[in-house]
């Protein structure tokens, strides 16, 4: 996967720019607030149709503009492709692939990227929803069916929760239809997550051994807060039974307590739970290994490496981890890096420098 050029129109602080990207490492540099992350964000919008940092489409439109445009020209397995996205003030979008209108669902999996930003360093310590989102988006980029089912599942779940509220204090709540469908989708999602996690586990351990010099063994476990301990629920019959069993509690709490929307991931280094007992450095290495395994996972599913977007994370990593990361991507993965300090990249071969300043860009 390789991005050749990117055009932005009234996107964030860019009125109109056209950037040619070299196939190896692109370093976007400039002062704080210059617009470096805005460029990575636009590429990410080209990947999944929405931003990694806001749910509100209109935030991305230049102040006072009514529409905004992103065009990404890229090559997938040497075939040139073009994604063209228009964003409108009221929140709607027009997405085109090679000039044909497509839905956001159809866009996912077309341009593959992996983004790594400072907030990701909180992945292990942070909330379960961040870890679920991580896993869901990783699988979605390689399986359109998974993303489709996930959207359906979330829609049904919302409807079920609405019914729980509507029937508050009343008898005979008509949930059976919902529970049959929810159990079916829950089973599909959890099976796919477990299957993907098996692959990711092989890859993450490999990456972690590279980063730590083969010292630590890193694994990711799948966790559920329902069912019996040590026993992962994945069959639709079991989900259905549990939804029924937990109904009194769900009716009391007005929310659904069973299903993949409640599941979590847990990271272990030599059987030590990293969230609870890992040092800051161990947690960072684990996240870095996770991101590298994501690159390998997408490669194994899609057949080539995605483009890597690194938002200011290198400054957060120590010398050794930074060197390991740069060695890993060198000549293998097209990478767009943002930084305020180009010092670290001066001696790297194959680097293209782009200076971002007040909504303009300048090469060199
Ligand atoms: N919708 C918008 N319209 C116009 N300008 C915007 C919009 N949204 C953000 N900006 C501007 O973009 C700039 C922030 O851009 P960005 O987050 O890319 O900065 P950055 O170069 O990554 O900075 P840092 O080094 O601090 O991370 C701010 O100056 C902000 O005012
Ligand atoms: Mg930034």
mmCIF file of C-alpha atoms and ligand atoms in Angstrom:
data_model
loop_
_atom_site.group_PDB
_atom_site.id
_atom_site.type_symbol
_atom_site.label_atom_id
_atom_site.label_comp_id
_atom_site.label_asym_id
_atom_site.label_seq_id
_atom_site.Cartn_x
_atom_site.Cartn_y
_atom_site.Cartn_z
ATOM 1 C CA UNK A 1 0.000 0.000 0.000
ATOM 2 C CA UNK A 2 1.372 3.359 -0.943
ATOM 3 C CA UNK A 3 -0.100 6.852 -0.936
ATOM 4 C CA UNK A 4 1.131 8.951 -3.839
ATOM 5 C CA UNK A 5 -0.621 12.217 -3.219
ATOM 6 C CA UNK A 6 -3.141 13.926 -1.008
ATOM 7 C CA UNK A 7 -5.302 16.939 -1.783
ATOM 8 C CA UNK A 8 -7.186 18.881 0.850
ATOM 9 C CA UNK A 9 -9.779 21.552 0.316
ATOM 10 C CA UNK A 10 -11.127 23.645 3.208
ATOM 11 C CA UNK A 11 -10.058 20.904 5.577
ATOM 12 C CA UNK A 12 -9.215 22.213 9.101
ATOM 13 C CA UNK A 13 -6.607 24.962 8.625
ATOM 14 C CA UNK A 14 -5.915 24.119 4.957
ATOM 15 C CA UNK A 15 -7.657 26.186 2.296
ATOM 16 C CA UNK A 16 -6.260 24.176 -0.576
ATOM 17 C CA UNK A 17 -3.123 22.035 -0.651
ATOM 18 C CA UNK A 18 -1.718 19.267 -2.789
ATOM 19 C CA UNK A 19 0.984 17.030 -1.280
ATOM 20 C CA UNK A 20 3.115 14.490 -3.103
ATOM 21 C CA UNK A 21 4.318 11.771 -0.738
ATOM 22 C CA UNK A 22 7.458 9.749 -1.246
ATOM 23 C CA UNK A 23 7.204 5.958 -0.834
ATOM 24 C CA UNK A 24 9.392 5.644 2.239
ATOM 25 C CA UNK A 25 9.326 8.007 5.196
ATOM 26 C CA UNK A 26 7.549 11.358 5.100
ATOM 27 C CA UNK A 27 8.259 13.691 8.002
ATOM 28 C CA UNK A 28 5.726 16.476 8.555
ATOM 29 C CA UNK A 29 7.327 19.044 10.813
ATOM 30 C CA UNK A 30 6.352 22.403 12.208
ATOM 31 C CA UNK A 31 5.485 24.176 15.426
ATOM 32 C CA UNK A 32 2.565 23.239 17.684
ATOM 33 C CA UNK A 33 -0.714 24.041 16.012
ATOM 34 C CA UNK A 34 0.837 24.166 12.530
ATOM 35 C CA UNK A 35 -1.515 21.538 11.117
ATOM 36 C CA UNK A 36 0.568 18.338 11.138
ATOM 37 C CA UNK A 37 -2.001 16.118 12.838
ATOM 38 C CA UNK A 38 -4.683 17.605 10.562
ATOM 39 C CA UNK A 39 -2.920 15.982 7.606
ATOM 40 C CA UNK A 40 -2.733 12.558 9.311
ATOM 41 C CA UNK A 41 -6.371 12.937 10.295
ATOM 42 C CA UNK A 42 -7.367 13.532 6.664
ATOM 43 C CA UNK A 43 -5.586 10.331 5.595
ATOM 44 C CA UNK A 44 -7.365 8.458 8.371
ATOM 45 C CA UNK A 45 -10.698 9.833 7.137
ATOM 46 C CA UNK A 46 -9.722 8.369 3.758
ATOM 47 C CA UNK A 47 -9.312 5.005 5.496
ATOM 48 C CA UNK A 48 -12.520 4.653 7.497
ATOM 49 C CA UNK A 49 -14.601 7.663 6.516
ATOM 50 C CA UNK A 50 -14.322 9.360 9.881
ATOM 51 C CA UNK A 51 -11.851 11.075 12.130
ATOM 52 C CA UNK A 52 -9.804 9.402 14.852
ATOM 53 C CA UNK A 53 -10.232 12.428 17.102
ATOM 54 C CA UNK A 54 -13.773 13.697 16.669
ATOM 55 C CA UNK A 55 -17.189 12.190 16.067
ATOM 56 C CA UNK A 56 -18.463 15.479 14.749
ATOM 57 C CA UNK A 57 -17.852 15.728 11.002
ATOM 58 C CA UNK A 58 -18.366 19.488 10.962
ATOM 59 C CA UNK A 59 -15.333 19.984 13.249
ATOM 60 C CA UNK A 60 -13.149 19.088 10.277
ATOM 61 C CA UNK A 61 -14.558 21.734 7.952
ATOM 62 C CA UNK A 62 -12.542 24.898 7.813
ATOM 63 C CA UNK A 63 -14.171 27.539 10.023
ATOM 64 C CA UNK A 64 -16.974 29.223 8.029
ATOM 65 C CA UNK A 65 -16.785 26.749 5.120
ATOM 66 C CA UNK A 66 -19.828 24.711 4.115
ATOM 67 C CA UNK A 67 -17.966 21.823 2.630
ATOM 68 C CA UNK A 68 -14.594 20.247 2.708
ATOM 69 C CA UNK A 69 -12.775 17.806 0.445
ATOM 70 C CA UNK A 70 -10.136 15.092 0.775
ATOM 71 C CA UNK A 71 -8.645 13.239 -2.193
ATOM 72 C CA UNK A 72 -6.186 10.404 -1.610
ATOM 73 C CA UNK A 73 -4.406 8.860 -4.584
ATOM 74 C CA UNK A 74 -2.843 5.542 -3.650
ATOM 75 C CA UNK A 75 -1.708 2.210 -5.023
ATOM 76 C CA UNK A 76 -3.069 -1.035 -3.723
ATOM 77 C CA UNK A 77 -1.101 -4.018 -5.011
ATOM 78 C CA UNK A 78 0.257 -1.718 -7.726
ATOM 79 C CA UNK A 79 -3.220 -0.719 -8.924
ATOM 80 C CA UNK A 80 -3.840 3.043 -8.772
ATOM 81 C CA UNK A 81 -6.937 3.998 -6.781
ATOM 82 C CA UNK A 82 -8.537 7.243 -5.734
ATOM 83 C CA UNK A 83 -10.664 7.961 -2.695
ATOM 84 C CA UNK A 84 -12.569 11.228 -2.826
ATOM 85 C CA UNK A 85 -14.488 12.385 0.232
ATOM 86 C CA UNK A 86 -16.640 15.455 0.619
ATOM 87 C CA UNK A 87 -17.744 16.507 4.088
ATOM 88 C CA UNK A 88 -20.693 18.815 4.582
ATOM 89 C CA UNK A 89 -21.485 21.229 7.397
ATOM 90 C CA UNK A 90 -24.695 19.455 8.441
ATOM 91 C CA UNK A 91 -22.717 16.216 8.909
ATOM 92 C CA UNK A 92 -23.365 14.291 5.695
ATOM 93 C CA UNK A 93 -20.612 12.857 3.481
ATOM 94 C CA UNK A 94 -20.137 11.948 -0.137
ATOM 95 C CA UNK A 95 -17.605 9.145 -0.577
ATOM 96 C CA UNK A 96 -16.285 8.018 -3.956
ATOM 97 C CA UNK A 97 -13.857 5.300 -4.917
ATOM 98 C CA UNK A 98 -12.438 5.796 -8.409
ATOM 99 C CA UNK A 99 -15.282 8.267 -9.020
ATOM 100 C CA UNK A 100 -18.013 5.755 -8.089
ATOM 101 C CA UNK A 101 -20.203 6.662 -5.130
ATOM 102 C CA UNK A 102 -19.838 4.187 -2.246
ATOM 103 C CA UNK A 103 -21.011 3.984 1.358
ATOM 104 C CA UNK A 104 -18.787 4.440 4.396
ATOM 105 C CA UNK A 105 -19.123 0.696 4.988
ATOM 106 C CA UNK A 106 -17.789 -0.046 1.523
ATOM 107 C CA UNK A 107 -14.877 2.330 2.032
ATOM 108 C CA UNK A 108 -13.465 0.455 5.011
ATOM 109 C CA UNK A 109 -10.729 -1.924 3.911
ATOM 110 C CA UNK A 110 -9.960 0.000 0.708
ATOM 111 C CA UNK A 111 -7.076 2.170 1.832
ATOM 112 C CA UNK A 112 -5.382 0.402 4.742
ATOM 113 C CA UNK A 113 -3.574 2.461 7.344
ATOM 114 C CA UNK A 114 -2.480 2.034 10.930
ATOM 115 C CA UNK A 115 -2.417 5.130 13.080
ATOM 116 C CA UNK A 116 -0.350 5.403 16.231
ATOM 117 C CA UNK A 117 -0.877 8.495 18.373
ATOM 118 C CA UNK A 118 0.115 9.497 21.905
ATOM 119 C CA UNK A 119 -3.327 8.524 23.277
ATOM 120 C CA UNK A 120 -2.660 4.951 22.155
ATOM 121 C CA UNK A 121 0.049 4.738 24.764
ATOM 122 C CA UNK A 122 -2.860 4.676 27.226
ATOM 123 C CA UNK A 123 -4.398 1.640 25.562
ATOM 124 C CA UNK A 124 -3.377 -0.827 28.248
ATOM 125 C CA UNK A 125 -4.101 1.425 31.222
ATOM 126 C CA UNK A 126 -7.174 3.058 29.743
ATOM 127 C CA UNK A 127 -10.820 2.039 29.535
ATOM 128 C CA UNK A 128 -12.098 -1.222 27.978
ATOM 129 C CA UNK A 129 -13.890 0.736 25.229
ATOM 130 C CA UNK A 130 -10.551 1.890 23.799
ATOM 131 C CA UNK A 131 -9.310 -1.708 23.607
ATOM 132 C CA UNK A 132 -12.554 -2.906 22.021
ATOM 133 C CA UNK A 133 -12.402 -0.120 19.448
ATOM 134 C CA UNK A 134 -8.824 -1.049 18.679
ATOM 135 C CA UNK A 135 -9.669 -4.704 18.065
ATOM 136 C CA UNK A 136 -12.870 -3.924 16.165
ATOM 137 C CA UNK A 137 -11.190 -1.486 13.795
ATOM 138 C CA UNK A 138 -8.272 -3.806 13.194
ATOM 139 C CA UNK A 139 -10.585 -6.650 12.183
ATOM 140 C CA UNK A 140 -12.909 -4.327 10.241
ATOM 141 C CA UNK A 141 -10.076 -3.168 7.989
ATOM 142 C CA UNK A 142 -9.648 -6.745 6.828
ATOM 143 C CA UNK A 143 -13.251 -7.981 6.966
ATOM 144 C CA UNK A 144 -16.159 -5.975 5.588
ATOM 145 C CA UNK A 145 -18.580 -8.575 6.977
ATOM 146 C CA UNK A 146 -17.285 -8.030 10.477
ATOM 147 C CA UNK A 147 -17.803 -4.275 10.267
ATOM 148 C CA UNK A 148 -21.258 -4.750 8.848
ATOM 149 C CA UNK A 149 -22.271 -7.127 11.653
ATOM 150 C CA UNK A 150 -20.771 -4.829 14.253
ATOM 151 C CA UNK A 151 -22.907 -1.918 13.063
ATOM 152 C CA UNK A 152 -26.008 -4.117 13.036
ATOM 153 C CA UNK A 153 -25.234 -5.420 16.493
ATOM 154 C CA UNK A 154 -24.824 -1.914 17.903
ATOM 155 C CA UNK A 155 -28.083 -0.808 16.326
ATOM 156 C CA UNK A 156 -29.999 -3.768 17.809
ATOM 157 C CA UNK A 157 -28.364 -3.250 21.166
ATOM 158 C CA UNK A 158 -29.511 0.350 21.233
ATOM 159 C CA UNK A 159 -33.041 -0.703 20.356
ATOM 160 C CA UNK A 160 -33.024 -3.312 23.124
ATOM 161 C CA UNK A 161 -31.818 -0.737 25.640
ATOM 162 C CA UNK A 162 -34.526 1.675 24.504
ATOM 163 C CA UNK A 163 -37.140 -1.040 25.049
ATOM 164 C CA UNK A 164 -35.798 -1.718 28.531
ATOM 165 C CA UNK A 165 -36.379 1.948 29.321
ATOM 166 C CA UNK A 166 -39.806 2.095 27.670
ATOM 167 C CA UNK A 167 -41.010 -0.963 29.619
ATOM 168 C CA UNK A 168 -39.635 0.258 32.901
ATOM 169 C CA UNK A 169 -41.849 -1.130 35.687
ATOM 170 C CA UNK A 170 -44.180 -2.860 33.194
ATOM 171 C CA UNK A 171 -44.759 -6.588 32.633
ATOM 172 C CA UNK A 172 -44.204 -8.722 29.497
ATOM 173 C CA UNK A 173 -41.399 -6.969 27.767
ATOM 174 C CA UNK A 174 -41.267 -8.216 24.130
ATOM 175 C CA UNK A 175 -37.541 -8.869 23.823
ATOM 176 C CA UNK A 176 -37.437 -12.327 22.306
ATOM 177 C CA UNK A 177 -37.023 -11.162 18.692
ATOM 178 C CA UNK A 178 -34.157 -8.909 19.712
ATOM 179 C CA UNK A 179 -32.463 -11.527 21.850
ATOM 180 C CA UNK A 180 -32.467 -14.158 19.107
ATOM 181 C CA UNK A 181 -30.833 -11.753 16.668
ATOM 182 C CA UNK A 182 -28.484 -10.247 19.226
ATOM 183 C CA UNK A 183 -27.296 -13.711 20.334
ATOM 184 C CA UNK A 184 -26.638 -14.637 16.721
ATOM 185 C CA UNK A 185 -24.569 -11.537 16.030
ATOM 186 C CA UNK A 186 -22.805 -11.663 19.379
ATOM 187 C CA UNK A 187 -21.693 -15.173 18.541
ATOM 188 C CA UNK A 188 -20.395 -14.115 15.125
ATOM 189 C CA UNK A 189 -18.484 -11.143 16.568
ATOM 190 C CA UNK A 190 -16.898 -13.016 19.459
ATOM 191 C CA UNK A 191 -15.866 -15.941 17.250
ATOM 192 C CA UNK A 192 -14.224 -13.583 14.780
ATOM 193 C CA UNK A 193 -12.501 -11.680 17.598
ATOM 194 C CA UNK A 194 -11.144 -14.899 19.112
ATOM 195 C CA UNK A 195 -9.951 -16.152 15.752
ATOM 196 C CA UNK A 196 -8.201 -12.839 14.994
ATOM 197 C CA UNK A 197 -6.758 -12.663 18.477
ATOM 198 C CA UNK A 198 -5.133 -16.042 17.959
ATOM 199 C CA UNK A 199 -3.237 -14.634 14.976
ATOM 200 C CA UNK A 200 -2.505 -11.327 16.702
ATOM 201 C CA UNK A 201 -1.115 -13.248 19.677
ATOM 202 C CA UNK A 202 1.413 -15.062 17.545
ATOM 203 C CA UNK A 203 2.453 -11.787 15.932
ATOM 204 C CA UNK A 204 2.554 -9.649 19.053
ATOM 205 C CA UNK A 205 4.795 -12.093 20.862
ATOM 206 C CA UNK A 206 7.168 -12.138 17.913
ATOM 207 C CA UNK A 207 7.273 -8.329 17.808
ATOM 208 C CA UNK A 208 7.727 -8.047 21.542
ATOM 209 C CA UNK A 209 10.640 -10.477 21.498
ATOM 210 C CA UNK A 210 12.277 -8.342 18.830
ATOM 211 C CA UNK A 211 11.786 -5.177 20.871
ATOM 212 C CA UNK A 212 12.893 -6.635 24.191
ATOM 213 C CA UNK A 213 15.627 -8.845 22.789
ATOM 214 C CA UNK A 214 13.641 -12.019 23.380
ATOM 215 C CA UNK A 215 13.298 -11.548 27.096
ATOM 216 C CA UNK A 216 9.595 -11.247 27.713
ATOM 217 C CA UNK A 217 6.639 -13.235 26.575
ATOM 218 C CA UNK A 218 3.601 -11.118 25.715
ATOM 219 C CA UNK A 219 0.062 -12.426 25.289
ATOM 220 C CA UNK A 220 -3.391 -10.911 25.006
ATOM 221 C CA UNK A 221 -6.311 -12.562 26.757
ATOM 222 C CA UNK A 222 -10.004 -12.143 25.958
ATOM 223 C CA UNK A 223 -12.205 -11.313 28.930
ATOM 224 C CA UNK A 224 -15.897 -11.405 29.686
ATOM 225 C CA UNK A 225 -17.572 -10.185 32.835
ATOM 226 C CA UNK A 226 -20.443 -12.678 32.493
ATOM 227 C CA UNK A 227 -20.628 -16.461 32.255
ATOM 228 C CA UNK A 228 -18.359 -18.752 34.239
ATOM 229 C CA UNK A 229 -14.834 -17.671 34.969
ATOM 230 C CA UNK A 230 -12.261 -19.055 32.543
ATOM 231 C CA UNK A 231 -14.976 -19.996 30.100
ATOM 232 C CA UNK A 232 -15.483 -17.719 27.091
ATOM 233 C CA UNK A 233 -19.046 -17.563 25.786
ATOM 234 C CA UNK A 234 -19.160 -17.641 21.988
ATOM 235 C CA UNK A 235 -22.092 -19.884 20.985
ATOM 236 C CA UNK A 236 -25.366 -18.222 20.081
ATOM 237 C CA UNK A 237 -27.402 -20.596 22.310
ATOM 238 C CA UNK A 238 -25.245 -19.606 25.281
ATOM 239 C CA UNK A 239 -25.632 -15.901 24.518
ATOM 240 C CA UNK A 240 -29.369 -16.337 24.210
ATOM 241 C CA UNK A 241 -29.599 -18.184 27.553
ATOM 242 C CA UNK A 242 -27.469 -15.578 29.292
ATOM 243 C CA UNK A 243 -29.523 -12.699 27.890
ATOM 244 C CA UNK A 244 -32.586 -14.388 29.374
ATOM 245 C CA UNK A 245 -30.887 -15.160 32.690
ATOM 246 C CA UNK A 246 -29.688 -11.586 33.067
ATOM 247 C CA UNK A 247 -32.959 -9.976 32.114
ATOM 248 C CA UNK A 248 -34.055 -9.117 35.675
ATOM 249 C CA UNK A 249 -30.749 -7.349 36.236
ATOM 250 C CA UNK A 250 -30.910 -5.657 32.811
ATOM 251 C CA UNK A 251 -34.436 -4.433 33.550
ATOM 252 C CA UNK A 252 -33.252 -2.992 36.815
ATOM 253 C CA UNK A 253 -30.206 -1.278 35.280
ATOM 254 C CA UNK A 254 -31.947 -0.387 31.978
ATOM 255 C CA UNK A 255 -29.001 -1.645 29.970
ATOM 256 C CA UNK A 256 -27.784 -4.913 28.412
ATOM 257 C CA UNK A 257 -25.125 -6.631 30.493
ATOM 258 C CA UNK A 258 -24.206 -9.534 28.214
ATOM 259 C CA UNK A 259 -22.444 -9.381 24.856
ATOM 260 C CA UNK A 260 -19.279 -8.348 23.008
ATOM 261 C CA UNK A 261 -19.931 -4.675 23.814
ATOM 262 C CA UNK A 262 -18.912 -5.553 27.383
ATOM 263 C CA UNK A 263 -15.847 -7.656 26.611
ATOM 264 C CA UNK A 264 -12.278 -6.612 27.166
ATOM 265 C CA UNK A 265 -8.677 -7.484 26.395
ATOM 266 C CA UNK A 266 -5.991 -8.118 28.944
ATOM 267 C CA UNK A 267 -2.254 -7.972 28.357
ATOM 268 C CA UNK A 268 0.104 -10.360 30.084
ATOM 269 C CA UNK A 269 3.860 -10.272 30.169
ATOM 270 C CA UNK A 270 5.131 -13.606 31.499
ATOM 271 C CA UNK A 271 1.740 -14.082 33.182
ATOM 272 C CA UNK A 272 1.904 -10.662 34.868
ATOM 273 C CA UNK A 273 -1.161 -8.511 34.207
ATOM 274 C CA UNK A 274 0.361 -5.398 32.617
ATOM 275 C CA UNK A 275 -2.569 -3.129 33.414
ATOM 276 C CA UNK A 276 -2.198 -3.785 37.123
ATOM 277 C CA UNK A 277 1.474 -4.551 37.564
ATOM 278 C CA UNK A 278 3.314 -3.453 34.433
ATOM 279 C CA UNK A 279 5.812 -0.609 34.594
ATOM 280 C CA UNK A 280 5.290 2.408 32.341
ATOM 281 C CA UNK A 281 8.085 1.138 30.069
ATOM 282 C CA UNK A 282 6.598 -2.369 29.845
ATOM 283 C CA UNK A 283 3.209 -0.908 28.941
ATOM 284 C CA UNK A 284 4.734 1.239 26.228
ATOM 285 C CA UNK A 285 6.653 -1.659 24.744
ATOM 286 C CA UNK A 286 3.473 -3.725 24.747
ATOM 287 C CA UNK A 287 1.539 -1.009 22.895
ATOM 288 C CA UNK A 288 4.347 -0.643 20.387
ATOM 289 C CA UNK A 289 4.396 -4.427 19.869
ATOM 290 C CA UNK A 290 0.645 -4.302 19.443
ATOM 291 C CA UNK A 291 0.877 -1.644 16.743
ATOM 292 C CA UNK A 292 3.616 -3.539 14.921
ATOM 293 C CA UNK A 293 1.552 -6.720 15.122
ATOM 294 C CA UNK A 294 -1.369 -4.767 13.633
ATOM 295 C CA UNK A 295 0.817 -3.983 10.605
ATOM 296 C CA UNK A 296 1.674 -7.670 10.262
ATOM 297 C CA UNK A 297 -1.907 -8.767 10.838
ATOM 298 C CA UNK A 298 -3.208 -6.519 8.060
ATOM 299 C CA UNK A 299 -0.399 -7.691 5.810
ATOM 300 C CA UNK A 300 -1.276 -11.335 6.417
ATOM 301 C CA UNK A 301 -4.958 -10.710 5.693
ATOM 302 C CA UNK A 302 -4.676 -8.222 2.833
ATOM 303 C CA UNK A 303 -1.396 -9.273 1.236
ATOM 304 C CA UNK A 304 0.582 -6.083 1.754
ATOM 305 C CA UNK A 305 1.567 -3.699 4.523
ATOM 306 C CA UNK A 306 -0.743 -0.782 5.325
ATOM 307 C CA UNK A 307 0.562 2.784 5.449
ATOM 308 C CA UNK A 308 1.725 3.742 8.933
ATOM 309 C CA UNK A 309 0.739 7.102 10.434
ATOM 310 C CA UNK A 310 2.823 8.089 13.446
ATOM 311 C CA UNK A 311 1.507 11.137 15.259
ATOM 312 C CA UNK A 312 4.243 12.525 17.470
ATOM 313 C CA UNK A 313 4.864 9.201 19.203
ATOM 314 C CA UNK A 314 8.557 8.926 18.479
ATOM 315 C CA UNK A 315 9.319 11.704 20.941
ATOM 316 C CA UNK A 316 7.492 9.639 23.555
ATOM 317 C CA UNK A 317 9.635 6.559 23.013
ATOM 318 C CA UNK A 318 13.148 6.058 24.346
ATOM 319 C CA UNK A 319 16.174 5.771 22.062
ATOM 320 C CA UNK A 320 16.158 1.963 21.884
ATOM 321 C CA UNK A 321 12.459 1.607 21.078
ATOM 322 C CA UNK A 322 12.648 4.411 18.548
ATOM 323 C CA UNK A 323 15.586 2.789 16.760
ATOM 324 C CA UNK A 324 13.824 -0.578 16.748
ATOM 325 C CA UNK A 325 10.683 0.947 15.310
ATOM 326 C CA UNK A 326 12.517 2.847 12.572
ATOM 327 C CA UNK A 327 14.491 -0.274 11.695
ATOM 328 C CA UNK A 328 11.286 -2.238 11.384
ATOM 329 C CA UNK A 329 9.596 0.193 9.004
ATOM 330 C CA UNK A 330 12.696 0.984 6.945
ATOM 331 C CA UNK A 331 12.161 0.137 3.253
ATOM 332 C CA UNK A 332 9.135 -1.932 4.185
ATOM 333 C CA UNK A 333 6.303 0.369 5.166
ATOM 334 C CA UNK A 334 5.431 3.806 3.866
ATOM 335 C CA UNK A 335 5.263 5.943 6.991
ATOM 336 C CA UNK A 336 4.040 9.467 7.608
ATOM 337 C CA UNK A 337 5.476 10.940 10.797
ATOM 338 C CA UNK A 338 4.619 14.206 12.516
ATOM 339 C CA UNK A 339 7.136 15.937 14.746
ATOM 340 C CA UNK A 340 8.124 19.324 16.051
ATOM 341 C CA UNK A 341 11.775 18.370 16.013
ATOM 342 C CA UNK A 342 13.427 17.027 12.843
ATOM 343 C CA UNK A 343 16.668 16.349 14.658
ATOM 344 C CA UNK A 344 15.924 12.618 15.052
ATOM 345 C CA UNK A 345 15.422 12.137 11.333
ATOM 346 C CA UNK A 346 18.311 14.140 9.911
ATOM 347 C CA UNK A 347 20.498 11.099 9.341
ATOM 348 C CA UNK A 348 17.868 8.678 8.111
ATOM 349 C CA UNK A 349 18.041 7.703 4.460
ATOM 350 C CA UNK A 350 14.984 7.972 2.208
ATOM 351 C CA UNK A 351 13.248 10.679 4.229
ATOM 352 C CA UNK A 352 11.119 13.412 2.673
ATOM 353 C CA UNK A 353 10.730 16.522 4.821
ATOM 354 C CA UNK A 354 7.608 18.661 4.590
ATOM 355 C CA UNK A 355 7.309 21.857 6.583
ATOM 356 C CA UNK A 356 3.805 22.758 7.775
ATOM 357 C CA UNK A 357 3.181 26.403 8.598
ATOM 358 C CA UNK A 358 0.036 28.499 8.813
ATOM 359 C CA UNK A 359 -2.011 26.315 6.496
ATOM 360 C CA UNK A 360 0.739 26.022 3.912
ATOM 361 C CA UNK A 361 3.259 23.311 3.172
ATOM 362 C CA UNK A 362 6.768 23.499 1.838
ATOM 363 C CA UNK A 363 9.080 20.655 0.799
ATOM 364 C CA UNK A 364 12.525 20.329 2.342
HETATM 365 N N1 LIG B 1 -12.078 23.414 11.617
HETATM 366 C C1 LIG B 1 -10.951 24.128 11.599
HETATM 367 N N2 LIG B 1 -10.818 25.205 10.758
HETATM 368 C C2 LIG B 1 -9.689 25.944 10.759
HETATM 369 N N3 LIG B 1 -8.636 25.691 11.541
HETATM 370 C C3 LIG B 1 -8.702 24.652 12.386
HETATM 371 C C4 LIG B 1 -9.862 23.811 12.456
HETATM 372 N N4 LIG B 1 -9.660 22.862 13.367
HETATM 373 C C5 LIG B 1 -8.425 23.066 13.862
HETATM 374 N N5 LIG B 1 -7.851 24.131 13.277
HETATM 375 C C6 LIG B 1 -6.523 24.672 13.550
HETATM 376 O O1 LIG B 1 -5.553 23.679 13.269
HETATM 377 C C7 LIG B 1 -4.484 23.800 14.182
HETATM 378 C C8 LIG B 1 -4.195 22.483 14.858
HETATM 379 O O2 LIG B 1 -3.714 21.610 13.931
HETATM 380 P P1 LIG B 1 -3.000 20.275 14.344
HETATM 381 O O3 LIG B 1 -3.717 19.599 15.428
HETATM 382 O O4 LIG B 1 -2.766 19.538 13.082
HETATM 383 O O5 LIG B 1 -1.624 20.849 14.892
HETATM 384 P P2 LIG B 1 -0.244 20.093 15.040
HETATM 385 O O6 LIG B 1 0.687 20.648 14.022
HETATM 386 O O7 LIG B 1 -0.442 18.635 15.018
HETATM 387 O O8 LIG B 1 0.199 20.590 16.459
HETATM 388 P P3 LIG B 1 0.889 19.803 17.681
HETATM 389 O O9 LIG B 1 2.357 19.796 17.375
HETATM 390 O O10 LIG B 1 0.587 20.660 18.841
HETATM 391 O O11 LIG B 1 0.282 18.460 17.760
HETATM 392 C C9 LIG B 1 -4.876 24.817 15.216
HETATM 393 O O12 LIG B 1 -4.166 25.985 14.966
HETATM 394 C C10 LIG B 1 -6.354 25.029 14.993
HETATM 395 O O13 LIG B 1 -6.750 26.332 15.243
HETATM 396 MG MG1 LIG B 2 -0.425 17.189 16.486
#
